CSV table of C-alpha atoms in Angstrom, one decimal:
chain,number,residue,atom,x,y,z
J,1,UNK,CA,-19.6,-45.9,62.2
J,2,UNK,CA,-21.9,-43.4,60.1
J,3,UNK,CA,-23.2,-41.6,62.9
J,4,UNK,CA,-19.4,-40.9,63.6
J,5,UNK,CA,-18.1,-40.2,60.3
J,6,UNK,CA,-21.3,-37.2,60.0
J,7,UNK,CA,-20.6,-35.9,63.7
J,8,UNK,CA,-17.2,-35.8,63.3
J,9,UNK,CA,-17.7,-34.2,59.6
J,10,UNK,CA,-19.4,-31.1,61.5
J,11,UNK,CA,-21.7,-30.9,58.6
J,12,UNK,CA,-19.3,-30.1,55.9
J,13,UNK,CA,-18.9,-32.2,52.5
J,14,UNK,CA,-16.3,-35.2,53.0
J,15,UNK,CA,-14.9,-38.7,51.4
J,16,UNK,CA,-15.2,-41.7,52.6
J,17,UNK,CA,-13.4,-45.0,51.4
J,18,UNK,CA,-14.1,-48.1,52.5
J,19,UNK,CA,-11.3,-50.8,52.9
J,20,UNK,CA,-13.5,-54.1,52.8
J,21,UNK,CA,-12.1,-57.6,52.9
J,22,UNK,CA,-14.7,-58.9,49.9
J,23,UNK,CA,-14.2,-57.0,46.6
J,24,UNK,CA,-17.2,-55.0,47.1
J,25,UNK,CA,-18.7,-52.5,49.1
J,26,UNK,CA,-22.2,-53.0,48.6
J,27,UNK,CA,-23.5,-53.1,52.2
J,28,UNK,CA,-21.5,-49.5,53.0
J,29,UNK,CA,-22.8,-48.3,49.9
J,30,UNK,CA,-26.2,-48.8,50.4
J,31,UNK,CA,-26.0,-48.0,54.0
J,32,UNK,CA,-24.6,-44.2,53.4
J,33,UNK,CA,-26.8,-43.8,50.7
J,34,UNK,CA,-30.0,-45.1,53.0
J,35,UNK,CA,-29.0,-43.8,56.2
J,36,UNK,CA,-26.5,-41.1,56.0
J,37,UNK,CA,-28.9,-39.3,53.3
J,38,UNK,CA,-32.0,-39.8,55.3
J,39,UNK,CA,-30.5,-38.9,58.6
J,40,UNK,CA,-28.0,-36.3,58.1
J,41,UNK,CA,-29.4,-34.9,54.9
J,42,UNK,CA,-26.6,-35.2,52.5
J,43,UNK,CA,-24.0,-37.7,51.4
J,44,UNK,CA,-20.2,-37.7,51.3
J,45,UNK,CA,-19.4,-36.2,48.1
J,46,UNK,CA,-17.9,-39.0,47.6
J,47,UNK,CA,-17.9,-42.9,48.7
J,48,UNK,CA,-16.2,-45.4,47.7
J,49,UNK,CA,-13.7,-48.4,48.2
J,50,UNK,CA,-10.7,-46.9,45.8
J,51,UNK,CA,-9.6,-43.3,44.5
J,52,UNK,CA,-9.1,-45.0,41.3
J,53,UNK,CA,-13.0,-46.9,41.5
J,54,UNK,CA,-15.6,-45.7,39.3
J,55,UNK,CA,-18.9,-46.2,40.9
J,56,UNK,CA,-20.8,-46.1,37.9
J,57,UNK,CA,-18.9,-49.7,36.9
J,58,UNK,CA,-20.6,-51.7,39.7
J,59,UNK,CA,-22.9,-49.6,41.1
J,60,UNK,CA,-25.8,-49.3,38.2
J,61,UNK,CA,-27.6,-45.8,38.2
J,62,UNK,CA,-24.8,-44.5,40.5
J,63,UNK,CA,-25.0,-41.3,39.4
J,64,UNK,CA,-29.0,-41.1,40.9
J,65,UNK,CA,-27.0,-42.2,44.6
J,66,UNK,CA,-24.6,-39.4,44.4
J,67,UNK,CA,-26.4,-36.0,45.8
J,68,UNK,CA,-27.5,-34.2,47.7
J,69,UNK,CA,-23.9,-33.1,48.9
J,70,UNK,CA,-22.1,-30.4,50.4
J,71,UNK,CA,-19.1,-30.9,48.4
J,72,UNK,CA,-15.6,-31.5,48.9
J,73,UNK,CA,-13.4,-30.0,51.3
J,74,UNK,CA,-10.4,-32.6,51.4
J,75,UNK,CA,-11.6,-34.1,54.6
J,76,UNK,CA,-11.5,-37.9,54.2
J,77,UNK,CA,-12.6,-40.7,56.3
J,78,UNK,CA,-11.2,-44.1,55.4
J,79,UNK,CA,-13.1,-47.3,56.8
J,80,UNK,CA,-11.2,-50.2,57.6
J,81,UNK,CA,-13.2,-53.3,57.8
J,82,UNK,CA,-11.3,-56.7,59.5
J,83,UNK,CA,-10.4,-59.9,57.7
J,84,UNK,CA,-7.9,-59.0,54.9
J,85,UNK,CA,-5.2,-57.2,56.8
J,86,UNK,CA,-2.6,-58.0,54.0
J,87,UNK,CA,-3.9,-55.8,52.2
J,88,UNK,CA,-4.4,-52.6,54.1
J,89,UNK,CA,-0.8,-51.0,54.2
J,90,UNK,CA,-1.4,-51.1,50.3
J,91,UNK,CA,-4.5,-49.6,50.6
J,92,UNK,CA,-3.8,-46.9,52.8
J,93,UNK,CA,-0.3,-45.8,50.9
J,94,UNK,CA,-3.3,-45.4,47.7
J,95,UNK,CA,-6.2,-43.6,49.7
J,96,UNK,CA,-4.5,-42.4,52.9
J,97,UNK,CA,-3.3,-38.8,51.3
J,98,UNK,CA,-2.8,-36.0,53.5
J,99,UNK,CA,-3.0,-35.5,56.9
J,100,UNK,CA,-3.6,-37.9,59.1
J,101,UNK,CA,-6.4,-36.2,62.0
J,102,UNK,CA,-7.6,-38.8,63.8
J,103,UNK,CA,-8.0,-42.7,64.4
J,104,UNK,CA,-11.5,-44.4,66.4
J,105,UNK,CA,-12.2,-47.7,66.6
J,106,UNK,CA,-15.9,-48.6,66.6
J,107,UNK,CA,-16.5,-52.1,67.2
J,108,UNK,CA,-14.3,-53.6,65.0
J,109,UNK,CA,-14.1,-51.1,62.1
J,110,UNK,CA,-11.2,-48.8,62.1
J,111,UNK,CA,-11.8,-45.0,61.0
J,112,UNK,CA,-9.3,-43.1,60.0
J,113,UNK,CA,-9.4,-39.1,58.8
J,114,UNK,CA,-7.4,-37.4,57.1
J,115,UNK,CA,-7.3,-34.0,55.6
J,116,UNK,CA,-5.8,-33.0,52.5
């Protein structure tokens, strides 16, 4: 799902959300910040599960796991895990602003993108 999000992104700055069905997104966190900055070089300028979510609330030092980025261009990726389904329309009518691009389904993870 990264390696998507960052070939699709065509190396320019993005946001991702991620639509999980606990309450956090620890495991995407950590895996953008780990992989996507070692791999790609960057991170999206921003990542995470709400517009509305501050990550320095439950994410401590979060400020440390926000750069390097290539800033924001109102390209968006949303990330839909499975397992709370009820949940999602709400979700999407929140985050899902602008432009709807494109839709992949990787595995079970749904990945939408949207541009503002």
């Amino acid at each position: 799902v990264i390696d998507w999000i960052y070939a699709k992104s065509s190396n320019e700055g993005f946001e991702t959300y991620i639509f999980v069905p606990g309450v956090y997104d620890y495991h995407w966190q950590y895996l953008i910040f780990w992989y996507g900055r070692k791999q790609y070089g960057f991170l999206p300028c921003k990542y995470v599960n709400h517009l509305k979510i501050l990550k320095h609330t439950y994410i401590p030092g979060s400020d440390f796991y926000s750069q390097p980025t290539l800033g924001c261009t109102g390209r968006k990726f949303l990330v839909i895990e499975p397992g709370k389904e009820e949940g999602v329309n709400k979700w999407l009518g929140e985050v899902g602003q602008g432009r709807m691009v494109s839709i992949a389904t990787i595995g079970k993870i749904n990945v939408l993108e949207y541009q503002d």
